[in-house]
Amino acid sequence: MSVLGAMLEHNRIFVDNREYEQFKTDKFPDKNLLVLACMDARLVELLPKAMGLRNGDAKLIKNAGALVTHPWGSVMRSIIVGIYQLRVDEVCVVAHMDCGMNAINPANVLESAMARGVSPQTIETLRAAGIDLDNWLRGFTNVEDSVRHTVGVIRQHPLVPRDIPVHGLVIHPETGALKLVVDGRPGAES
């Protein structure tokens, strides 16, 4: 059975057995918290448990590296919507040690894309259109600096109110230990 087939069969049983009832909540986070975290598979269950979060406690945005790469991109839009429409009043950026975005090589990513059928002409067309693929695919070399940068992008956004604390943390992907990098509380030392 395919992954999709197994997932759909599991879902049928899940719904038939009404297992969803234990997860009922509304769209507003109980802790008024939004977490931007890395999409690393090791963090799917570990991150919420390590942070003491249960279903309904927080809005969770996941992407490669827990990065805000553009102040007007979809991640930043989601943060803004969370603040103004979903009662978010605190933001945590949580990256992790041993991240795949640490020193990712854009040339290797593009080579892999071509090996999977993306034509060199497509890549050249994108470059000619002004898309800086190397910068767009670039990761980071220091996870704590990356967290500080992303926290700064969020804090400095013109649509983020100054009274919203934006914290930065790094989680250990095996133990769940959290290291505070930026304390976003007013007057806190970062």
PDB file of C-alpha atoms in Angstrom:
ATOM      1  CA  MET A   1       0.000   0.000   0.000  1.00  0.00           C
ATOM      2  CA  SER A   2       1.251   3.513  -0.821  1.00  0.00           C
ATOM      3  CA  VAL A   3       1.911   6.105   1.869  1.00  0.00           C
ATOM      4  CA  LEU A   4      -1.173   7.986   0.684  1.00  0.00           C
ATOM      5  CA  GLY A   5      -3.304   4.848   0.712  1.00  0.00           C
ATOM      6  CA  ALA A   6      -2.177   3.944   4.234  1.00  0.00           C
ATOM      7  CA  MET A   7      -2.834   7.493   5.410  1.00  0.00           C
ATOM      8  CA  LEU A   8      -6.359   7.527   3.946  1.00  0.00           C
ATOM      9  CA  GLU A   9      -7.158   4.130   5.450  1.00  0.00           C
ATOM     10  CA  HIS A  10      -5.884   5.287   8.850  1.00  0.00           C
ATOM     11  CA  ASN A  11      -7.978   8.445   8.513  1.00  0.00           C
ATOM     12  CA  ARG A  12     -11.132   6.473   7.761  1.00  0.00           C
ATOM     13  CA  ILE A  13     -10.650   4.450  10.953  1.00  0.00           C
ATOM     14  CA  PHE A  14      -9.706   7.584  12.942  1.00  0.00           C
ATOM     15  CA  VAL A  15     -12.938   9.315  11.917  1.00  0.00           C
ATOM     16  CA  ASP A  16     -15.113   6.208  12.296  1.00  0.00           C
ATOM     17  CA  ASN A  17     -13.814   5.742  15.848  1.00  0.00           C
ATOM     18  CA  ARG A  18     -14.328   9.459  16.620  1.00  0.00           C
ATOM     19  CA  GLU A  19     -10.713   9.771  17.783  1.00  0.00           C
ATOM     20  CA  TYR A  20     -10.788  13.422  16.722  1.00  0.00           C
ATOM     21  CA  GLU A  21     -12.918  14.327  19.757  1.00  0.00           C
ATOM     22  CA  GLN A  22      -9.868  14.541  22.043  1.00  0.00           C
ATOM     23  CA  PHE A  23      -8.448  17.294  19.813  1.00  0.00           C
ATOM     24  CA  LYS A  24     -11.490  19.585  19.653  1.00  0.00           C
ATOM     25  CA  THR A  25     -10.671  23.246  20.109  1.00  0.00           C
ATOM     26  CA  ASP A  26     -11.338  26.497  18.260  1.00  0.00           C
ATOM     27  CA  LYS A  27      -9.178  28.548  15.893  1.00  0.00           C
ATOM     28  CA  PHE A  28      -7.799  30.798  18.629  1.00  0.00           C
ATOM     29  CA  PRO A  29      -4.636  29.610  20.408  1.00  0.00           C
ATOM     30  CA  ASP A  30      -5.248  29.079  24.109  1.00  0.00           C
ATOM     31  CA  LYS A  31      -1.811  30.460  25.003  1.00  0.00           C
ATOM     32  CA  ASN A  32      -2.065  33.326  22.450  1.00  0.00           C
ATOM     33  CA  LEU A  33       1.236  32.041  21.051  1.00  0.00           C
ATOM     34  CA  LEU A  34       2.583  31.618  17.551  1.00  0.00           C
ATOM     35  CA  VAL A  35       5.619  29.387  16.981  1.00  0.00           C
ATOM     36  CA  LEU A  36       7.743  29.542  13.841  1.00  0.00           C
ATOM     37  CA  ALA A  37       9.761  26.319  13.767  1.00  0.00           C
ATOM     38  CA  CYS A  38      11.797  24.212  11.386  1.00  0.00           C
ATOM     39  CA  MET A  39       9.994  21.504   9.422  1.00  0.00           C
ATOM     40  CA  ASP A  40      12.508  18.850  10.540  1.00  0.00           C
ATOM     41  CA  ALA A  41      10.710  15.525  11.027  1.00  0.00           C
ATOM     42  CA  ARG A  42      12.393  15.011  14.415  1.00  0.00           C
ATOM     43  CA  LEU A  43      10.414  17.954  15.782  1.00  0.00           C
ATOM     44  CA  VAL A  44       6.894  16.880  14.816  1.00  0.00           C
ATOM     45  CA  GLU A  45       6.059  15.570  18.292  1.00  0.00           C
ATOM     46  CA  LEU A  46       9.180  16.600  20.212  1.00  0.00           C
ATOM     47  CA  LEU A  47       8.821  20.364  19.776  1.00  0.00           C
ATOM     48  CA  PRO A  48       5.308  20.754  21.233  1.00  0.00           C
ATOM     49  CA  LYS A  49       6.059  18.360  24.093  1.00  0.00           C
ATOM     50  CA  ALA A  50       9.361  20.105  24.908  1.00  0.00           C
ATOM     51  CA  MET A  51       7.538  23.452  24.941  1.00  0.00           C
ATOM     52  CA  GLY A  52       4.607  22.162  26.994  1.00  0.00           C
ATOM     53  CA  LEU A  53       2.135  22.761  24.166  1.00  0.00           C
ATOM     54  CA  ARG A  54      -1.036  20.793  23.636  1.00  0.00           C
ATOM     55  CA  ASN A  55      -3.439  20.826  20.722  1.00  0.00           C
ATOM     56  CA  GLY A  56      -5.041  24.265  20.552  1.00  0.00           C
ATOM     57  CA  ASP A  57      -2.353  26.077  22.561  1.00  0.00           C
ATOM     58  CA  ALA A  58      -0.462  27.742  19.707  1.00  0.00           C
ATOM     59  CA  LYS A  59      -0.389  28.568  16.024  1.00  0.00           C
ATOM     60  CA  LEU A  60       2.464  26.616  14.445  1.00  0.00           C
ATOM     61  CA  ILE A  61       4.217  27.641  11.238  1.00  0.00           C
ATOM     62  CA  LYS A  62       6.916  25.320   9.916  1.00  0.00           C
ATOM     63  CA  ASN A  63       9.413  25.833   7.130  1.00  0.00           C
ATOM     64  CA  ALA A  64      12.982  24.925   6.271  1.00  0.00           C
ATOM     65  CA  GLY A  65      15.176  26.479   8.964  1.00  0.00           C
ATOM     66  CA  ALA A  66      12.493  28.470  10.852  1.00  0.00           C
ATOM     67  CA  LEU A  67      13.348  31.415   8.632  1.00  0.00           C
ATOM     68  CA  VAL A  68      11.606  34.576   7.547  1.00  0.00           C
ATOM     69  CA  THR A  69      13.438  35.116   4.272  1.00  0.00           C
ATOM     70  CA  HIS A  70      11.298  37.972   2.996  1.00  0.00           C
ATOM     71  CA  PRO A  71       9.383  40.570   5.008  1.00  0.00           C
ATOM     72  CA  TRP A  72       6.454  40.363   2.569  1.00  0.00           C
ATOM     73  CA  GLY A  73       6.402  36.576   2.090  1.00  0.00           C
ATOM     74  CA  SER A  74       3.829  34.044   3.245  1.00  0.00           C
ATOM     75  CA  VAL A  75       5.492  33.333   6.615  1.00  0.00           C
ATOM     76  CA  MET A  76       5.388  36.988   7.605  1.00  0.00           C
ATOM     77  CA  ARG A  77       1.810  37.281   6.310  1.00  0.00           C
ATOM     78  CA  SER A  78       0.820  34.334   8.534  1.00  0.00           C
ATOM     79  CA  ILE A  79       2.418  35.998  11.563  1.00  0.00           C
ATOM     80  CA  ILE A  80       0.572  39.259  10.850  1.00  0.00           C
ATOM     81  CA  VAL A  81      -2.770  37.434  10.417  1.00  0.00           C
ATOM     82  CA  GLY A  82      -2.103  35.553  13.660  1.00  0.00           C
ATOM     83  CA  ILE A  83      -1.555  38.807  15.542  1.00  0.00           C
ATOM     84  CA  TYR A  84      -4.504  40.755  14.177  1.00  0.00           C
ATOM     85  CA  GLN A  85      -7.087  38.046  13.557  1.00  0.00           C
ATOM     86  CA  LEU A  86      -6.242  35.065  15.766  1.00  0.00           C
ATOM     87  CA  ARG A  87      -5.356  36.635  19.135  1.00  0.00           C
ATOM     88  CA  VAL A  88      -1.616  35.969  18.977  1.00  0.00           C
ATOM     89  CA  ASP A  89       0.230  38.187  21.428  1.00  0.00           C
ATOM     90  CA  GLU A  90       3.595  36.404  21.607  1.00  0.00           C
ATOM     91  CA  VAL A  91       5.883  34.866  18.970  1.00  0.00           C
ATOM     92  CA  CYS A  92       8.626  32.254  19.350  1.00  0.00           C
ATOM     93  CA  VAL A  93      11.135  31.460  16.623  1.00  0.00           C
ATOM     94  CA  VAL A  94      12.504  27.957  17.282  1.00  0.00           C
ATOM     95  CA  ALA A  95      15.351  26.632  15.164  1.00  0.00           C
ATOM     96  CA  HIS A  96      17.365  23.532  16.015  1.00  0.00           C
ATOM     97  CA  MET A  97      20.869  22.166  16.179  1.00  0.00           C
ATOM     98  CA  ASP A  98      21.967  19.913  13.319  1.00  0.00           C
ATOM     99  CA  CYS A  99      19.624  21.642  10.850  1.00  0.00           C
ATOM    100  CA  GLY A 100      19.706  20.713   7.183  1.00  0.00           C
ATOM    101  CA  MET A 101      19.640  24.426   6.299  1.00  0.00           C
ATOM    102  CA  ASN A 102      22.973  24.892   8.065  1.00  0.00           C
ATOM    103  CA  ALA A 103      25.415  25.642   5.270  1.00  0.00           C
ATOM    104  CA  ILE A 104      23.118  24.227   2.566  1.00  0.00           C
ATOM    105  CA  ASN A 105      24.728  24.473  -0.844  1.00  0.00           C
ATOM    106  CA  PRO A 106      22.404  26.086  -3.434  1.00  0.00           C
ATOM    107  CA  ALA A 107      24.451  24.614  -6.308  1.00  0.00           C
ATOM    108  CA  ASN A 108      23.852  21.099  -4.951  1.00  0.00           C
ATOM    109  CA  VAL A 109      20.126  21.765  -4.667  1.00  0.00           C
ATOM    110  CA  LEU A 110      19.995  22.953  -8.285  1.00  0.00           C
ATOM    111  CA  GLU A 111      22.060  19.944  -9.426  1.00  0.00           C
ATOM    112  CA  SER A 112      19.555  17.679  -7.689  1.00  0.00           C
ATOM    113  CA  ALA A 113      16.691  19.538  -9.347  1.00  0.00           C
ATOM    114  CA  MET A 114      18.259  18.968 -12.762  1.00  0.00           C
ATOM    115  CA  ALA A 115      18.871  15.294 -11.952  1.00  0.00           C
ATOM    116  CA  ARG A 116      15.119  15.031 -11.208  1.00  0.00           C
ATOM    117  CA  GLY A 117      14.156  16.553 -14.570  1.00  0.00           C
ATOM    118  CA  VAL A 118      14.234  20.333 -14.154  1.00  0.00           C
ATOM    119  CA  SER A 119      15.932  21.560 -17.314  1.00  0.00           C
ATOM    120  CA  PRO A 120      19.014  23.782 -17.242  1.00  0.00           C
ATOM    121  CA  GLN A 121      17.027  26.117 -19.502  1.00  0.00           C
ATOM    122  CA  THR A 122      14.370  26.510 -16.795  1.00  0.00           C
ATOM    123  CA  ILE A 123      17.036  27.458 -14.270  1.00  0.00           C
ATOM    124  CA  GLU A 124      18.595  29.930 -16.694  1.00  0.00           C
ATOM    125  CA  THR A 125      15.163  31.405 -17.483  1.00  0.00           C
ATOM    126  CA  LEU A 126      14.552  31.952 -13.772  1.00  0.00           C
ATOM    127  CA  ARG A 127      17.942  33.610 -13.390  1.00  0.00           C
ATOM    128  CA  ALA A 128      17.305  35.793 -16.462  1.00  0.00           C
ATOM    129  CA  ALA A 129      13.975  36.844 -14.934  1.00  0.00           C
ATOM    130  CA  GLY A 130      15.908  38.249 -11.985  1.00  0.00           C
ATOM    131  CA  ILE A 131      15.364  35.436  -9.503  1.00  0.00           C
ATOM    132  CA  ASP A 132      18.473  35.035  -7.372  1.00  0.00           C
ATOM    133  CA  LEU A 133      18.227  31.267  -6.894  1.00  0.00           C
ATOM    134  CA  ASP A 134      21.515  31.066  -5.019  1.00  0.00           C
ATOM    135  CA  ASN A 135      20.381  33.554  -2.384  1.00  0.00           C
ATOM    136  CA  TRP A 136      16.835  32.119  -2.276  1.00  0.00           C
ATOM    137  CA  LEU A 137      18.158  28.601  -1.602  1.00  0.00           C
ATOM    138  CA  ARG A 138      20.905  29.667   0.811  1.00  0.00           C
ATOM    139  CA  GLY A 139      20.673  28.536   4.413  1.00  0.00           C
ATOM    140  CA  PHE A 140      22.825  29.739   7.276  1.00  0.00           C
ATOM    141  CA  THR A 141      26.138  28.889   8.907  1.00  0.00           C
ATOM    142  CA  ASN A 142      25.254  29.641  12.550  1.00  0.00           C
ATOM    143  CA  VAL A 143      21.860  28.641  13.949  1.00  0.00           C
ATOM    144  CA  GLU A 144      21.868  31.208  16.764  1.00  0.00           C
ATOM    145  CA  ASP A 145      22.724  34.038  14.352  1.00  0.00           C
ATOM    146  CA  SER A 146      19.957  32.802  12.076  1.00  0.00           C
ATOM    147  CA  VAL A 147      17.455  32.912  14.945  1.00  0.00           C
ATOM    148  CA  ARG A 148      18.581  36.431  15.877  1.00  0.00           C
ATOM    149  CA  HIS A 149      18.179  37.529  12.249  1.00  0.00           C
ATOM    150  CA  THR A 150      14.669  36.072  11.930  1.00  0.00           C
ATOM    151  CA  VAL A 151      13.601  37.587  15.266  1.00  0.00           C
ATOM    152  CA  GLY A 152      14.929  40.938  13.989  1.00  0.00           C
ATOM    153  CA  VAL A 153      12.981  40.689  10.723  1.00  0.00           C
ATOM    154  CA  ILE A 154       9.765  40.023  12.660  1.00  0.00           C
ATOM    155  CA  ARG A 155      10.403  42.712  15.302  1.00  0.00           C
ATOM    156  CA  GLN A 156      11.258  45.347  12.692  1.00  0.00           C
ATOM    157  CA  HIS A 157       8.297  44.635  10.426  1.00  0.00           C
ATOM    158  CA  PRO A 158       6.191  47.789  10.128  1.00  0.00           C
ATOM    159  CA  LEU A 159       2.950  45.867  10.760  1.00  0.00           C
ATOM    160  CA  VAL A 160       4.091  44.116  13.951  1.00  0.00           C
ATOM    161  CA  PRO A 161       3.054  46.062  17.053  1.00  0.00           C
ATOM    162  CA  ARG A 162       5.922  46.998  19.370  1.00  0.00           C
ATOM    163  CA  ASP A 163       4.206  45.314  22.347  1.00  0.00           C
ATOM    164  CA  ILE A 164       4.442  41.813  20.798  1.00  0.00           C
ATOM    165  CA  PRO A 165       7.326  39.883  22.388  1.00  0.00           C
ATOM    166  CA  VAL A 166       9.343  37.971  19.786  1.00  0.00           C
ATOM    167  CA  HIS A 167      11.589  35.313  21.321  1.00  0.00           C
ATOM    168  CA  GLY A 168      14.283  33.178  19.740  1.00  0.00           C
ATOM    169  CA  LEU A 169      15.198  29.674  20.838  1.00  0.00           C
ATOM    170  CA  VAL A 170      17.231  26.700  19.654  1.00  0.00           C
ATOM    171  CA  ILE A 171      16.013  23.188  20.437  1.00  0.00           C
ATOM    172  CA  HIS A 172      18.185  20.090  20.607  1.00  0.00           C
ATOM    173  CA  PRO A 173      16.567  17.635  18.152  1.00  0.00           C
ATOM    174  CA  GLU A 174      17.301  14.583  20.303  1.00  0.00           C
ATOM    175  CA  THR A 175      16.718  15.734  23.875  1.00  0.00           C
ATOM    176  CA  GLY A 176      14.276  18.603  23.363  1.00  0.00           C
ATOM    177  CA  ALA A 177      16.428  20.911  25.495  1.00  0.00           C
ATOM    178  CA  LEU A 178      15.644  24.548  24.699  1.00  0.00           C
ATOM    179  CA  LYS A 179      18.289  27.264  24.674  1.00  0.00           C
ATOM    180  CA  LEU A 180      17.090  30.856  24.889  1.00  0.00           C
ATOM    181  CA  VAL A 181      18.836  33.021  22.286  1.00  0.00           C
ATOM    182  CA  VAL A 182      16.579  36.099  22.335  1.00  0.00           C
ATOM    183  CA  ASP A 183      14.312  37.044  25.234  1.00  0.00           C
ATOM    184  CA  GLY A 184      11.697  39.238  23.593  1.00  0.00           C
ATOM    185  CA  ARG A 185      10.073  40.490  26.771  1.00  0.00           C
ATOM    186  CA  PRO A 186      10.186  44.265  27.179  1.00  0.00           C
ATOM    187  CA  GLY A 187      13.357  45.268  28.993  1.00  0.00           C
ATOM    188  CA  ALA A 188      14.901  41.794  28.773  1.00  0.00           C
ATOM    189  CA  GLU A 189      18.527  41.400  27.831  1.00  0.00           C
ATOM    190  CA  SER A 190      18.966  39.532  24.548  1.00  0.00           C
TER     191      SER A 190
END
